[in-house]
Amino acid sequence: MKTLAAPALLLAAALAGCESTVNLPEPPHTPRVALLYTLTTAPQDSSFRALYAQRQLYVSNSQRVFDPSELTGRTDAAVELRDATGSVVERYRPTRSSNASSTGRGYYRPVLGFQPQAGQRYTLRAALPGLETAESSLVMPAPAVIESATYVARTAPNPGSNQYQGRLSVVLRDDPASTDYYLAFARVLDQQGQPGEWGAVDVDYDSQGSVVSIGQFQLSSPGQQYSLYPFADTGVNGQRIALASDVSFYRNCFQGQGNCAAPGYIEVYVSSITPDAYAFYLSRRRYYDSDDNPFAEPAPLATNVRPGYGLFGGAADATFRIRIF
């Protein structure tokens, strides 16, 4: 039988007796603009809604540290995008919502149809009544270069669950002249190359061959903020970068529902993201990992909005379409 060392027993006894209540003073708080936005080279009406929905502009105001209320978005923000000359190239207005308390409150969409260009500098400015105007700037990254991508089915489709499983491999040709940051996503298209009745292409966590590790080039899920795996080329700058993962997806259509189109393609998206976006996604993972852990180190979210909080990031997408059936 294993025995505990004396120091461990003393520590356990001390923790067991710690039941006193400690009143912590609330730190002072000045309300600021809080926003989240990823400027992208893709059109905002893209059919890959799961990906671009999370890139929408969201505006709110900061809350006190001890405020337990649910964060509520603001619909009265004035937001504009300026180019390097200071000219306004895009403006934003709230998305329509039939319910003022719905989860759609606080989201905005662009109205001028501006398309940002790689290598150009842009500044986002957001103002809320009574708060100091916040702004942030970035330089749009260049799209990644996808050298090759393959999908190999591992199992026959399951008639009961409509599940498809396979091995997805992607190879990037990395630019040696710059430090680059990437995110990878994938979706399914039908035989005509159109989105269909399928769920997201996700890492197959039930597969023994799937190991998700921070710091590796992995497939991310556009529908889950926690399942974003940003990758930096700092250790492999200028080399070919490979992603290889067991994946699965489901057809959300069953034979009793009528005509169920067969999948035809997997379309891979590799997003080149800005350094601030990379830092924000990493800090958000640390924040989620420390949730409800009283012994975790503080995990503040990275921000590049001044004065204020949040992220103004950029993403340039490269796509590669793989015929699967």
Coordinates of C-alpha atoms in Angstrom, one line a residue:
M1 CA 0.0 0.0 0.0
K2 CA 1.3 3.5 -0.9
T3 CA 1.9 6.0 1.9
L4 CA 1.8 9.7 1.7
A5 CA 4.8 11.7 2.7
A6 CA 4.5 13.8 5.9
P7 CA 4.5 17.2 4.0
A8 CA 1.7 16.0 1.7
L9 CA -0.4 14.9 4.8
L10 CA 0.2 18.3 6.4
L11 CA -0.9 20.1 3.2
A12 CA -4.0 18.0 2.9
A13 CA -4.9 18.7 6.5
A14 CA -4.3 22.4 6.1
L15 CA -6.5 22.6 3.0
A16 CA -9.3 20.7 4.7
G17 CA -9.4 23.3 7.4
C18 CA -9.5 26.3 5.1
E19 CA -13.2 27.2 5.1
S20 CA -13.0 30.9 6.1
T21 CA -14.6 33.5 3.9
V22 CA -12.4 36.3 2.5
N23 CA -13.9 39.5 1.2
L24 CA -12.0 40.7 -1.8
P25 CA -12.2 44.4 -2.7
E26 CA -13.5 44.9 -6.3
P27 CA -10.9 46.6 -8.5
P28 CA -12.0 50.0 -10.0
H29 CA -13.5 49.7 -13.5
T30 CA -13.9 52.3 -16.2
P31 CA -16.3 51.2 -18.9
R32 CA -14.6 50.7 -22.3
V33 CA -15.6 49.6 -25.8
A34 CA -15.2 45.8 -26.1
L35 CA -15.3 44.3 -29.6
L36 CA -14.4 41.2 -31.6
Y37 CA -13.8 41.3 -35.4
T38 CA -11.8 39.4 -38.0
L39 CA -11.4 41.3 -41.2
T40 CA -11.4 38.8 -44.1
T41 CA -10.7 38.8 -47.8
A42 CA -13.7 36.5 -48.3
P43 CA -17.1 38.0 -49.2
Q44 CA -19.4 38.4 -46.2
D45 CA -22.2 36.4 -48.0
S46 CA -19.9 33.3 -48.2
S47 CA -21.8 30.0 -48.0
F48 CA -19.4 28.7 -45.4
R49 CA -21.5 30.3 -42.7
A50 CA -20.1 28.4 -39.8
L51 CA -16.7 30.0 -40.5
Y52 CA -17.7 33.5 -41.3
A53 CA -20.3 33.8 -38.6
Q54 CA -17.5 33.7 -36.0
R55 CA -15.7 36.5 -37.9
Q56 CA -18.6 38.9 -37.7
L57 CA -18.1 42.2 -35.9
Y58 CA -19.4 42.1 -32.3
V59 CA -19.5 45.2 -30.1
S60 CA -20.3 45.6 -26.5
N61 CA -19.0 47.4 -23.4
S62 CA -16.8 46.1 -20.7
Q63 CA -18.2 45.0 -17.3
R64 CA -17.1 45.1 -13.7
V65 CA -15.0 42.1 -12.6
F66 CA -17.7 40.9 -10.2
D67 CA -20.6 41.7 -12.4
P68 CA -22.5 38.3 -12.7
S69 CA -24.9 39.4 -15.5
E70 CA -24.8 38.0 -19.0
L71 CA -22.8 40.1 -21.5
T72 CA -25.2 42.0 -23.7
G73 CA -24.2 43.4 -27.1
R74 CA -24.7 47.0 -28.1
T75 CA -26.7 48.1 -31.1
D76 CA -25.8 51.8 -30.9
A77 CA -22.1 51.7 -31.9
A78 CA -20.6 53.8 -34.8
V79 CA -18.0 51.7 -36.5
E80 CA -15.8 52.4 -39.5
L81 CA -12.8 51.0 -41.3
R82 CA -10.1 53.3 -42.6
D83 CA -7.2 52.6 -45.0
A84 CA -3.6 53.8 -44.6
T85 CA -4.5 57.2 -46.0
G86 CA -7.2 57.7 -43.4
S87 CA -10.1 57.3 -45.9
V88 CA -13.2 55.5 -44.7
V89 CA -13.5 52.3 -46.8
E90 CA -16.2 50.4 -44.8
R91 CA -19.0 51.1 -42.4
Y92 CA -21.0 48.7 -40.3
R93 CA -24.6 48.5 -39.1
P94 CA -26.4 46.2 -36.7
T95 CA -27.8 42.9 -38.0
R96 CA -31.5 42.7 -37.8
S97 CA -33.0 40.8 -34.9
S98 CA -36.7 40.3 -34.0
N99 CA -35.8 39.8 -30.4
A100 CA -33.8 42.5 -28.6
S101 CA -32.6 40.0 -26.0
S102 CA -31.5 37.3 -28.6
T103 CA -28.0 36.1 -29.0
G104 CA -27.8 38.1 -32.2
R105 CA -27.7 41.4 -30.4
G106 CA -24.4 43.3 -30.8
Y107 CA -23.5 41.8 -34.2
Y108 CA -22.8 44.1 -37.1
R109 CA -22.3 43.6 -40.9
P110 CA -20.4 45.7 -43.4
V111 CA -22.5 47.8 -45.8
L112 CA -20.1 49.1 -48.5
G113 CA -18.8 45.7 -49.8
F114 CA -15.1 46.6 -49.4
Q115 CA -12.5 43.9 -50.0
P116 CA -9.2 44.3 -48.1
Q117 CA -5.9 43.7 -49.8
A118 CA -2.9 41.7 -48.6
G119 CA -0.1 43.9 -47.3
Q120 CA -2.3 46.9 -46.8
R121 CA -2.8 48.6 -43.4
Y122 CA -6.3 49.1 -42.0
T123 CA -7.6 50.8 -38.8
L124 CA -11.0 50.0 -37.1
R125 CA -12.6 52.6 -35.0
A126 CA -15.6 52.0 -32.8
A127 CA -17.5 54.5 -30.7
L128 CA -20.3 54.0 -28.1
P129 CA -22.2 56.9 -26.5
G130 CA -20.5 58.0 -23.3
L131 CA -17.4 55.9 -23.9
E132 CA -14.0 56.8 -25.3
T133 CA -13.6 55.9 -29.0
A134 CA -11.5 52.7 -29.4
E135 CA -9.4 51.7 -32.3
S136 CA -7.0 49.1 -33.6
S137 CA -4.8 48.6 -36.7
L138 CA -3.4 45.7 -38.6
V139 CA -1.7 44.7 -41.9
M140 CA -3.6 42.1 -43.9
P141 CA -1.5 38.9 -44.3
A142 CA -1.0 37.2 -47.7
P143 CA -2.9 34.0 -48.4
A144 CA -1.3 30.7 -47.6
V145 CA 0.0 28.5 -50.4
I146 CA -1.6 25.0 -50.3
E147 CA 0.7 22.7 -52.2
S148 CA -1.5 19.6 -51.9
A149 CA -4.4 18.0 -50.0
T150 CA -5.8 14.5 -49.9
Y151 CA -8.7 12.6 -48.3
V152 CA -8.7 8.8 -47.9
A153 CA -11.8 7.1 -46.5
R154 CA -11.1 4.9 -43.6
T155 CA -14.5 3.2 -43.2
A156 CA -17.6 2.7 -45.4
P157 CA -20.5 5.1 -44.6
N158 CA -22.5 4.0 -41.6
P159 CA -26.2 3.6 -42.8
G160 CA -27.5 4.1 -39.3
S161 CA -25.7 7.3 -38.5
N162 CA -24.7 8.6 -41.9
Q163 CA -21.2 9.1 -40.6
Y164 CA -18.2 9.4 -42.8
Q165 CA -14.6 8.8 -41.5
G166 CA -11.3 9.4 -43.3
R167 CA -7.8 10.7 -43.2
L168 CA -7.2 14.3 -44.2
S169 CA -3.8 15.5 -45.2
V170 CA -2.8 19.0 -46.2
V171 CA 0.7 20.4 -47.1
L172 CA 1.6 24.1 -47.1
R173 CA 4.5 25.8 -48.8
D174 CA 5.7 28.3 -46.1
D175 CA 7.2 31.6 -47.0
P176 CA 10.7 31.8 -45.6
A177 CA 10.7 35.6 -45.7
S178 CA 8.1 36.1 -43.0
T179 CA 6.7 34.7 -39.8
D180 CA 3.3 33.3 -40.6
Y181 CA 0.3 32.2 -38.5
Y182 CA -2.3 29.7 -39.7
L183 CA -5.7 28.2 -39.0
A184 CA -7.2 25.3 -41.0
F185 CA -10.8 24.4 -41.5
A186 CA -12.7 22.1 -43.9
R187 CA -16.3 21.6 -45.1
V188 CA -18.2 19.2 -47.3
L189 CA -19.7 20.0 -50.7
D190 CA -22.1 18.0 -52.9
Q191 CA -21.5 16.5 -56.3
Q192 CA -22.1 19.9 -57.9
G193 CA -19.7 21.7 -55.6
Q194 CA -22.4 23.3 -53.5
P195 CA -22.9 23.2 -49.7
G196 CA -25.3 20.5 -48.6
E197 CA -26.8 18.7 -45.6
W198 CA -23.6 17.9 -43.8
G199 CA -22.2 18.7 -40.4
A200 CA -18.8 20.2 -39.9
V201 CA -15.6 18.3 -40.8
D202 CA -14.1 17.8 -37.4
V203 CA -11.2 15.9 -35.9
D204 CA -12.3 12.3 -35.2
Y205 CA -11.5 12.3 -31.5
D206 CA -12.6 8.6 -31.2
S207 CA -9.8 7.6 -33.6
Q208 CA -6.6 6.3 -32.0
G209 CA -4.7 8.2 -34.7
S210 CA -6.0 11.6 -33.7
V211 CA -4.0 13.5 -31.2
V212 CA -4.7 17.2 -30.8
S213 CA -1.8 19.2 -29.4
I214 CA -1.3 22.9 -29.0
G215 CA 1.6 24.0 -31.1
Q216 CA 0.9 21.5 -33.9
F217 CA -0.8 22.3 -37.2
Q218 CA -4.3 20.9 -36.6
L219 CA -7.7 21.1 -38.1
S220 CA -10.0 23.6 -36.3
S221 CA -13.7 23.6 -36.0
P222 CA -15.4 26.8 -37.1
G223 CA -18.5 26.2 -34.9
Q224 CA -16.6 26.0 -31.6
Q225 CA -14.5 28.7 -30.2
Y226 CA -12.6 26.3 -28.0
S227 CA -11.7 24.1 -31.0
L228 CA -9.4 26.6 -32.7
Y229 CA -5.8 25.6 -33.0
P230 CA -3.6 28.4 -34.3
F231 CA -0.2 27.5 -35.6
A232 CA 3.0 29.6 -35.9
D233 CA 5.7 28.7 -38.3
T234 CA 8.5 29.9 -36.0
G235 CA 10.1 26.4 -35.7
V236 CA 9.6 25.5 -39.4
N237 CA 9.9 28.8 -41.2
G238 CA 10.4 28.3 -44.9
Q239 CA 9.7 24.5 -44.8
R240 CA 6.7 22.5 -46.0
I241 CA 4.1 22.3 -43.2
A242 CA 1.9 19.2 -43.0
L243 CA -1.4 18.6 -41.4
A244 CA -2.5 15.0 -41.1
S245 CA -5.6 14.1 -39.1
D246 CA -8.4 11.5 -38.8
V247 CA -11.6 13.3 -39.4
S248 CA -15.3 12.6 -39.5
F249 CA -18.5 14.3 -40.7
Y250 CA -22.2 13.5 -40.8
R251 CA -24.8 13.8 -43.4
N252 CA -27.8 15.5 -41.7
C253 CA -30.3 13.9 -44.0
F254 CA -31.9 10.4 -43.6
Q255 CA -33.4 8.2 -46.3
G256 CA -36.9 8.7 -44.9
Q257 CA -36.6 12.5 -45.5
G258 CA -36.5 12.1 -49.3
N259 CA -33.6 12.8 -51.7
C260 CA -30.3 12.8 -49.8
A261 CA -27.5 14.1 -51.9
A262 CA -24.2 12.3 -51.7
P263 CA -21.0 14.2 -50.7
G264 CA -18.7 15.0 -53.6
Y265 CA -15.9 17.2 -52.2
I266 CA -14.0 18.2 -49.1
E267 CA -13.0 21.9 -49.4
V268 CA -10.0 22.8 -47.2
Y269 CA -9.6 26.4 -46.0
V270 CA -6.3 27.6 -44.7
S271 CA -6.4 31.0 -43.1
S272 CA -3.3 33.2 -42.8
I273 CA -4.0 35.2 -39.6
T274 CA -2.4 38.3 -38.1
P275 CA 0.0 38.0 -35.1
D276 CA -2.5 39.6 -32.8
A277 CA -5.2 37.1 -33.8
Y278 CA -2.8 34.3 -33.1
A279 CA -2.0 35.7 -29.6
F280 CA -5.7 36.2 -28.9
Y281 CA -6.7 32.6 -29.8
L282 CA -3.9 31.2 -27.7
S283 CA -4.9 33.3 -24.7
R284 CA -8.5 32.3 -25.1
R285 CA -7.5 28.6 -24.9
R286 CA -5.6 29.3 -21.7
Y287 CA -8.7 31.1 -20.4
Y288 CA -11.0 28.1 -21.1
D289 CA -8.4 25.6 -19.7
S290 CA -8.2 27.5 -16.4
D291 CA -12.0 27.7 -15.9
D292 CA -13.1 26.6 -12.4
N293 CA -9.5 25.8 -11.5
P294 CA -8.7 27.7 -8.2
F295 CA -5.0 26.8 -8.6
A296 CA -4.6 28.0 -12.2
E297 CA -2.4 31.0 -13.0
P298 CA -4.3 34.1 -14.2
A299 CA -5.3 33.8 -17.8
P300 CA -6.1 37.2 -19.1
L301 CA -7.2 37.5 -22.7
A302 CA -4.8 39.2 -25.1
T303 CA -6.2 42.5 -26.6
N304 CA -5.1 44.9 -29.3
V305 CA -8.0 47.4 -28.9
R306 CA -7.0 50.7 -27.4
P307 CA -8.5 52.1 -25.2
G308 CA -10.7 49.1 -24.8
Y309 CA -10.8 45.3 -25.0
G310 CA -10.9 42.7 -27.6
L311 CA -9.5 41.7 -31.0
F312 CA -9.3 43.3 -34.4
G313 CA -7.7 40.5 -36.4
G314 CA -7.2 39.7 -40.1
A315 CA -7.5 36.5 -42.1
A316 CA -6.7 35.7 -45.7
D317 CA -8.1 32.4 -46.9
A318 CA -6.7 29.9 -49.4
T319 CA -8.9 27.0 -50.5
F320 CA -8.2 23.5 -52.0
R321 CA -11.0 21.2 -53.2
I322 CA -10.6 17.5 -52.9
R323 CA -12.8 15.1 -54.9
I324 CA -13.8 12.3 -52.4
F325 CA -16.5 10.3 -54.3

